[in-house]
PDB file of C-alpha atoms in Angstrom:
ATOM      1  CA  MET T 264     138.272 103.156 115.250  1.00 82.00           C
ATOM      2  CA  LYS T 265     134.980 103.095 117.509  1.00 85.00           C
ATOM      3  CA  THR T 266     133.112 100.012 118.529  1.00 87.00           C
ATOM      4  CA  VAL T 267     129.274 100.638 118.332  1.00 86.00           C
ATOM      5  CA  THR T 268     126.197  98.001 119.716  1.00 89.00           C
ATOM      6  CA  VAL T 269     123.178  98.222 118.364  1.00 87.00           C
ATOM      7  CA  SER T 270     120.008  96.265 118.741  1.00 90.00           C
ATOM      8  CA  ILE T 271     117.834  94.740 116.034  1.00 88.00           C
ATOM      9  CA  ASP T 272     115.120  92.385 115.887  1.00 90.00           C
ATOM     10  CA  GLU T 273     115.477  88.296 115.144  1.00 90.00           C
ATOM     11  CA  GLU T 274     114.312  89.271 111.461  1.00 89.00           C
ATOM     12  CA  THR T 275     115.993  92.192 110.434  1.00 90.00           C
ATOM     13  CA  TYR T 276     119.596  90.353 111.308  1.00 91.00           C
ATOM     14  CA  ARG T 277     118.291  87.203 109.566  1.00 90.00           C
ATOM     15  CA  ARG T 278     117.807  89.095 106.754  1.00 90.00           C
ATOM     16  CA  ALA T 279     121.156  90.745 107.387  1.00 90.00           C
ATOM     17  CA  GLU T 280     122.939  87.730 107.446  1.00 91.00           C
ATOM     18  CA  ALA T 281     121.078  86.625 104.254  1.00 91.00           C
ATOM     19  CA  LYS T 282     122.381  89.878 102.695  1.00 89.00           C
ATOM     20  CA  ALA T 283     126.115  89.440 103.610  1.00 89.00           C
ATOM     21  CA  ALA T 284     126.482  85.748 102.661  1.00 91.00           C
ATOM     22  CA  ALA T 285     125.501  86.828  99.541  1.00 90.00           C
ATOM     23  CA  ARG T 286     127.898  88.960  99.309  1.00 89.00           C
ATOM     24  CA  ASN T 287     130.288  86.799 101.053  1.00 91.00           C
ATOM     25  CA  THR T 288     130.784  89.140 103.970  1.00 90.00           C
ATOM     26  CA  SER T 289     129.953  89.283 107.199  1.00 92.00           C
ATOM     27  CA  VAL T 290     126.753  91.452 109.005  1.00 92.00           C
ATOM     28  CA  GLU T 291     129.822  93.782 110.778  1.00 92.00           C
ATOM     29  CA  ASP T 292     131.324  94.402 107.041  1.00 91.00           C
ATOM     30  CA  LEU T 293     128.075  95.090 105.737  1.00 90.00           C
ATOM     31  CA  ILE T 294     126.772  97.978 108.614  1.00 90.00           C
ATOM     32  CA  THR T 295     130.360  99.412 108.153  1.00 90.00           C
ATOM     33  CA  GLU T 296     129.921  99.445 104.576  1.00 88.00           C
ATOM     34  CA  LEU T 297     126.047 101.121 104.880  1.00 86.00           C
ATOM     35  CA  LEU T 298     127.384 103.863 107.979  1.00 85.00           C
ATOM     36  CA  ASN T 299     130.340 104.666 105.137  1.00 83.00           C
ATOM     37  CA  GLY T 300     127.746 105.713 102.986  1.00 80.00           C
ATOM     38  CA  LEU T 301     126.360 107.931 104.928  1.00 75.00           C
ATOM     39  CA  ARG T 302     129.933 109.812 104.930  1.00 76.00           C
ATOM     40  CA  GLU T 303     130.048 110.147 101.204  1.00 72.00           C
ATOM     41  CA  THR T 304     126.450 110.989 100.943  1.00 68.00           C
ATOM     42  CA  PRO T 305     126.444 115.158 100.662  1.00 72.00           C
ATOM     43  CA  GLU T 306     123.767 116.212 103.784  1.00 74.00           C
ATOM     44  CA  ARG T 307     120.470 117.583 102.043  1.00 71.00           C
ATOM     45  CA  ASP T 308     119.234 120.986 103.684  1.00 74.00           C
ATOM     46  CA  TRP T 309     116.013 120.728 104.214  1.00 72.00           C
ATOM     47  CA  THR T 310     115.013 124.220 104.526  1.00 82.00           C
ATOM     48  CA  LYS T 311     115.458 124.441 100.975  1.00 80.00           C
ATOM     49  CA  PRO T 312     113.562 123.402  98.166  1.00 80.00           C
ATOM     50  CA  ALA T 313     115.089 120.031  96.013  1.00 77.00           C
ATOM     51  CA  PRO T 314     116.778 120.722  93.221  1.00 81.00           C
ATOM     52  CA  PRO T 315     114.403 120.394  89.949  1.00 85.00           C
ATOM     53  CA  GLU T 316     116.576 117.661  88.650  1.00 87.00           C
ATOM     54  CA  GLU T 317     116.396 115.554  91.956  1.00 84.00           C
ATOM     55  CA  PHE T 318     112.328 116.411  91.977  1.00 86.00           C
ATOM     56  CA  GLU T 319     112.192 115.040  88.090  1.00 90.00           C
ATOM     57  CA  ARG T 320     114.295 111.549  89.168  1.00 89.00           C
ATOM     58  CA  LEU T 321     111.468 111.090  92.115  1.00 88.00           C
ATOM     59  CA  LYS T 322     109.225 111.851  89.599  1.00 90.00           C
ATOM     60  CA  ARG T 323     110.378 109.186  87.189  1.00 91.00           C
ATOM     61  CA  LEU T 324     110.724 106.928  90.011  1.00 90.00           C
ATOM     62  CA  GLU T 325     106.731 106.813  91.043  1.00 89.00           C
ATOM     63  CA  GLU T 326     106.111 106.983  87.520  1.00 87.00           C
ATOM     64  CA  GLU T 327     108.311 103.527  87.010  1.00 86.00           C
ATOM     65  CA  VAL T 328     106.718 102.253  90.648  1.00 82.00           C
ATOM     66  CA  ARG T 329     102.990 103.169  89.294  1.00 80.00           C
ATOM     67  CA  ALA T 330     103.275 101.460  85.841  1.00 79.00           C
ATOM     68  CA  GLN T 331     104.368  98.142  87.861  1.00 75.00           C
ATOM     69  CA  ILE T 332     101.135  98.208  90.172  1.00 74.00           C
ATOM     70  CA  VAL T 333      98.478  98.540  87.067  1.00 69.00           C
ATOM     71  CA  GLY T 334      95.867  96.716  87.600  1.00 69.00           C
ATOM     72  CA  PHE T 335      96.512  95.461  91.103  1.00 66.00           C
ATOM     73  CA  SER T 336      93.701  94.747  93.797  1.00 66.00           C
ATOM     74  CA  ALA T 337      94.069  92.989  97.039  1.00 61.00           C
ATOM     75  CA  SER T 338      90.417  91.963  96.486  1.00 62.00           C
ATOM     76  CA  ASP T 339      91.678  89.872  93.483  1.00 66.00           C
ATOM     77  CA  ARG T 340      93.851  88.111  95.815  1.00 71.00           C
ATOM     78  CA  LEU T 341      92.060  87.674  99.395  1.00 69.00           C
ATOM     79  CA  PRO T 342      88.330  87.044  99.866  1.00 72.00           C
ATOM     80  CA  ARG T 343      86.515  89.759 102.060  1.00 74.00           C
ATOM     81  CA  ASP T 344      85.907  87.428 104.427  1.00 77.00           C
ATOM     82  CA  GLU T 345      90.038  86.509 105.014  1.00 74.00           C
ATOM     83  CA  LEU T 346      90.811  90.179 104.536  1.00 71.00           C
ATOM     84  CA  TYR T 347      88.974  91.277 107.345  1.00 78.00           C
ATOM     85  CA  ASP T 348      89.210  87.568 109.737  1.00 76.00           C
ATOM     86  CA  ARG T 349      91.405  89.296 112.657  1.00 73.00           C
ATOM     87  CA  SER T 350      91.454  86.130 115.004  1.00 75.00           C
ATOM     88  CA  ARG T 351      93.489  84.199 113.006  1.00 68.00           C
ATOM     89  CA  TRP T 352      96.198  86.979 113.691  1.00 67.00           C
ATOM     90  CA  ARG T 353      95.981  86.286 117.271  1.00 63.00           C
TER      91      ARG T 353
END
């Protein structure tokens, strides 16, 4: 078993803690699970085109996402003067 040390920002760590707590596990176990998933995922040869079924899956996913955002407009949620007010971000 190898020990690995990683550095992540506070926000990412906070989210990882919340996700781990929701699963009743630790951040370490969550990361281990994620990395073990890499072992189970076959490597993709990016020099060859994706198989047709993968293309179709991604196309369906894109259509689902587009269907969820129909009618969305940022201007409906934020007035123009607030949108371009950069002083509030300093």
